[in-house]
């Protein structure tokens, strides 16, 4: 006699759906796993300290590493857009005039 229980109609899980093979299951999960792996690797990379040497100092085990090694290319000279007040503007103009006069004298 056929039953009308819902458990008979539904499969145990999405994985055991009829016609849903192992390959299609993996193909469905693969992009999400790749995204998760990227986030996990970035998190792990930020979490782990850089390699250095372990130093024992007064009973405290410390991990020494140089901060300069893990930094990227540094900007040596940077242009600054600074505001010069009226008084300093006058001083700058005077120094420019003085340097021009000195150039003319030499």
PDB file of C-alpha atoms in Angstrom:
ATOM      1  CA  UNK A   1       0.000   0.000   0.000  1.00  0.00           C
ATOM      2  CA  UNK A   2       1.547   3.378  -0.954  1.00  0.00           C
ATOM      3  CA  UNK A   3       2.205   5.798   1.847  1.00  0.00           C
ATOM      4  CA  UNK A   4       1.897   9.581   1.797  1.00  0.00           C
ATOM      5  CA  UNK A   5       4.788  10.213   4.178  1.00  0.00           C
ATOM      6  CA  UNK A   6       7.124  12.979   3.041  1.00  0.00           C
ATOM      7  CA  UNK A   7      10.237  10.973   3.972  1.00  0.00           C
ATOM      8  CA  UNK A   8       9.483   8.463   1.218  1.00  0.00           C
ATOM      9  CA  UNK A   9       9.351  11.138  -1.477  1.00  0.00           C
ATOM     10  CA  UNK A  10      12.401  13.226  -0.547  1.00  0.00           C
ATOM     11  CA  UNK A  11      15.963  11.948  -0.827  1.00  0.00           C
ATOM     12  CA  UNK A  12      18.218  11.899   2.239  1.00  0.00           C
ATOM     13  CA  UNK A  13      20.277  14.876   1.085  1.00  0.00           C
ATOM     14  CA  UNK A  14      21.077  17.040  -1.921  1.00  0.00           C
ATOM     15  CA  UNK A  15      24.095  14.822  -2.542  1.00  0.00           C
ATOM     16  CA  UNK A  16      21.888  11.753  -2.934  1.00  0.00           C
ATOM     17  CA  UNK A  17      19.456  13.395  -5.332  1.00  0.00           C
ATOM     18  CA  UNK A  18      18.698  11.127  -8.275  1.00  0.00           C
ATOM     19  CA  UNK A  19      20.615  12.258 -11.333  1.00  0.00           C
ATOM     20  CA  UNK A  20      22.948  14.446  -9.281  1.00  0.00           C
ATOM     21  CA  UNK A  21      26.286  12.755  -9.783  1.00  0.00           C
ATOM     22  CA  UNK A  22      29.499  13.191  -7.846  1.00  0.00           C
ATOM     23  CA  UNK A  23      31.086  15.116 -10.737  1.00  0.00           C
ATOM     24  CA  UNK A  24      28.255  17.632 -10.998  1.00  0.00           C
ATOM     25  CA  UNK A  25      28.321  18.024  -7.211  1.00  0.00           C
ATOM     26  CA  UNK A  26      32.058  18.841  -7.337  1.00  0.00           C
ATOM     27  CA  UNK A  27      31.552  21.213 -10.268  1.00  0.00           C
ATOM     28  CA  UNK A  28      28.914  23.053  -8.268  1.00  0.00           C
ATOM     29  CA  UNK A  29      31.149  23.375  -5.213  1.00  0.00           C
ATOM     30  CA  UNK A  30      34.421  24.178  -7.012  1.00  0.00           C
ATOM     31  CA  UNK A  31      33.972  27.950  -7.569  1.00  0.00           C
ATOM     32  CA  UNK A  32      32.861  28.515  -3.985  1.00  0.00           C
ATOM     33  CA  UNK A  33      35.789  26.472  -2.687  1.00  0.00           C
ATOM     34  CA  UNK A  34      38.226  28.483  -4.817  1.00  0.00           C
ATOM     35  CA  UNK A  35      36.839  31.761  -3.472  1.00  0.00           C
ATOM     36  CA  UNK A  36      36.976  30.443   0.090  1.00  0.00           C
ATOM     37  CA  UNK A  37      40.552  29.255  -0.451  1.00  0.00           C
ATOM     38  CA  UNK A  38      41.592  32.728  -1.598  1.00  0.00           C
ATOM     39  CA  UNK A  39      40.071  34.374   1.464  1.00  0.00           C
ATOM     40  CA  UNK A  40      41.589  31.734   3.734  1.00  0.00           C
ATOM     41  CA  UNK A  41      45.066  32.148   2.228  1.00  0.00           C
ATOM     42  CA  UNK A  42      44.904  35.947   2.577  1.00  0.00           C
ATOM     43  CA  UNK A  43      43.757  35.636   6.196  1.00  0.00           C
ATOM     44  CA  UNK A  44      46.464  33.066   6.985  1.00  0.00           C
ATOM     45  CA  UNK A  45      49.132  35.211   5.319  1.00  0.00           C
ATOM     46  CA  UNK A  46      48.139  38.206   7.458  1.00  0.00           C
ATOM     47  CA  UNK A  47      47.948  36.112  10.617  1.00  0.00           C
ATOM     48  CA  UNK A  48      51.374  34.459  10.444  1.00  0.00           C
ATOM     49  CA  UNK A  49      54.364  36.585  11.440  1.00  0.00           C
ATOM     50  CA  UNK A  50      57.263  36.821   9.008  1.00  0.00           C
ATOM     51  CA  UNK A  51      60.097  34.336   9.421  1.00  0.00           C
ATOM     52  CA  UNK A  52      62.878  35.498  11.703  1.00  0.00           C
ATOM     53  CA  UNK A  53      65.134  34.170  14.385  1.00  0.00           C
ATOM     54  CA  UNK A  54      63.974  33.174  17.836  1.00  0.00           C
ATOM     55  CA  UNK A  55      65.806  34.970  20.629  1.00  0.00           C
ATOM     56  CA  UNK A  56      65.823  34.065  24.315  1.00  0.00           C
ATOM     57  CA  UNK A  57      65.981  37.224  26.418  1.00  0.00           C
ATOM     58  CA  UNK A  58      65.628  37.156  30.228  1.00  0.00           C
ATOM     59  CA  UNK A  59      63.551  34.010  30.065  1.00  0.00           C
ATOM     60  CA  UNK A  60      61.229  35.412  27.402  1.00  0.00           C
ATOM     61  CA  UNK A  61      61.245  33.687  24.062  1.00  0.00           C
ATOM     62  CA  UNK A  62      60.960  36.389  21.418  1.00  0.00           C
ATOM     63  CA  UNK A  63      60.734  36.245  17.670  1.00  0.00           C
ATOM     64  CA  UNK A  64      62.879  38.879  16.022  1.00  0.00           C
ATOM     65  CA  UNK A  65      62.316  39.991  12.459  1.00  0.00           C
ATOM     66  CA  UNK A  66      63.156  43.045  10.433  1.00  0.00           C
ATOM     67  CA  UNK A  67      60.223  45.214   9.486  1.00  0.00           C
ATOM     68  CA  UNK A  68      62.086  46.522   6.459  1.00  0.00           C
ATOM     69  CA  UNK A  69      62.188  43.129   4.769  1.00  0.00           C
ATOM     70  CA  UNK A  70      58.456  42.703   4.456  1.00  0.00           C
ATOM     71  CA  UNK A  71      57.746  46.211   3.221  1.00  0.00           C
ATOM     72  CA  UNK A  72      57.269  46.850  -0.455  1.00  0.00           C
ATOM     73  CA  UNK A  73      59.016  49.449  -2.585  1.00  0.00           C
ATOM     74  CA  UNK A  74      59.282  52.634  -0.589  1.00  0.00           C
ATOM     75  CA  UNK A  75      58.574  56.076  -1.969  1.00  0.00           C
ATOM     76  CA  UNK A  76      61.785  57.979  -1.304  1.00  0.00           C
ATOM     77  CA  UNK A  77      60.650  61.440  -2.345  1.00  0.00           C
ATOM     78  CA  UNK A  78      57.062  62.537  -2.226  1.00  0.00           C
ATOM     79  CA  UNK A  79      55.533  65.755  -3.457  1.00  0.00           C
ATOM     80  CA  UNK A  80      53.793  67.751  -0.768  1.00  0.00           C
ATOM     81  CA  UNK A  81      50.976  70.173  -1.428  1.00  0.00           C
ATOM     82  CA  UNK A  82      51.334  72.435   1.586  1.00  0.00           C
ATOM     83  CA  UNK A  83      49.631  75.723   2.303  1.00  0.00           C
ATOM     84  CA  UNK A  84      52.017  78.628   2.884  1.00  0.00           C
ATOM     85  CA  UNK A  85      50.606  81.493   4.934  1.00  0.00           C
ATOM     86  CA  UNK A  86      50.858  85.144   3.906  1.00  0.00           C
ATOM     87  CA  UNK A  87      53.833  85.851   6.161  1.00  0.00           C
ATOM     88  CA  UNK A  88      55.768  82.849   4.932  1.00  0.00           C
ATOM     89  CA  UNK A  89      54.827  83.713   1.362  1.00  0.00           C
ATOM     90  CA  UNK A  90      56.497  87.093   1.829  1.00  0.00           C
ATOM     91  CA  UNK A  91      59.617  85.446   3.327  1.00  0.00           C
ATOM     92  CA  UNK A  92      59.751  83.001   0.437  1.00  0.00           C
ATOM     93  CA  UNK A  93      59.460  85.816  -2.104  1.00  0.00           C
ATOM     94  CA  UNK A  94      62.244  87.759  -0.361  1.00  0.00           C
ATOM     95  CA  UNK A  95      64.536  84.732  -0.315  1.00  0.00           C
ATOM     96  CA  UNK A  96      63.830  84.184  -4.011  1.00  0.00           C
ATOM     97  CA  UNK A  97      64.792  87.798  -4.737  1.00  0.00           C
ATOM     98  CA  UNK A  98      67.974  87.434  -2.667  1.00  0.00           C
ATOM     99  CA  UNK A  99      68.983  84.244  -4.473  1.00  0.00           C
ATOM    100  CA  UNK A 100      68.319  85.907  -7.839  1.00  0.00           C
ATOM    101  CA  UNK A 101      70.485  88.876  -6.839  1.00  0.00           C
ATOM    102  CA  UNK A 102      73.272  86.544  -5.714  1.00  0.00           C
ATOM    103  CA  UNK A 103      73.092  84.721  -9.048  1.00  0.00           C
ATOM    104  CA  UNK A 104      73.379  88.049 -10.866  1.00  0.00           C
ATOM    105  CA  UNK A 105      76.377  89.106  -8.759  1.00  0.00           C
ATOM    106  CA  UNK A 106      78.236  85.872  -9.427  1.00  0.00           C
TER     107      UNK A 106
END
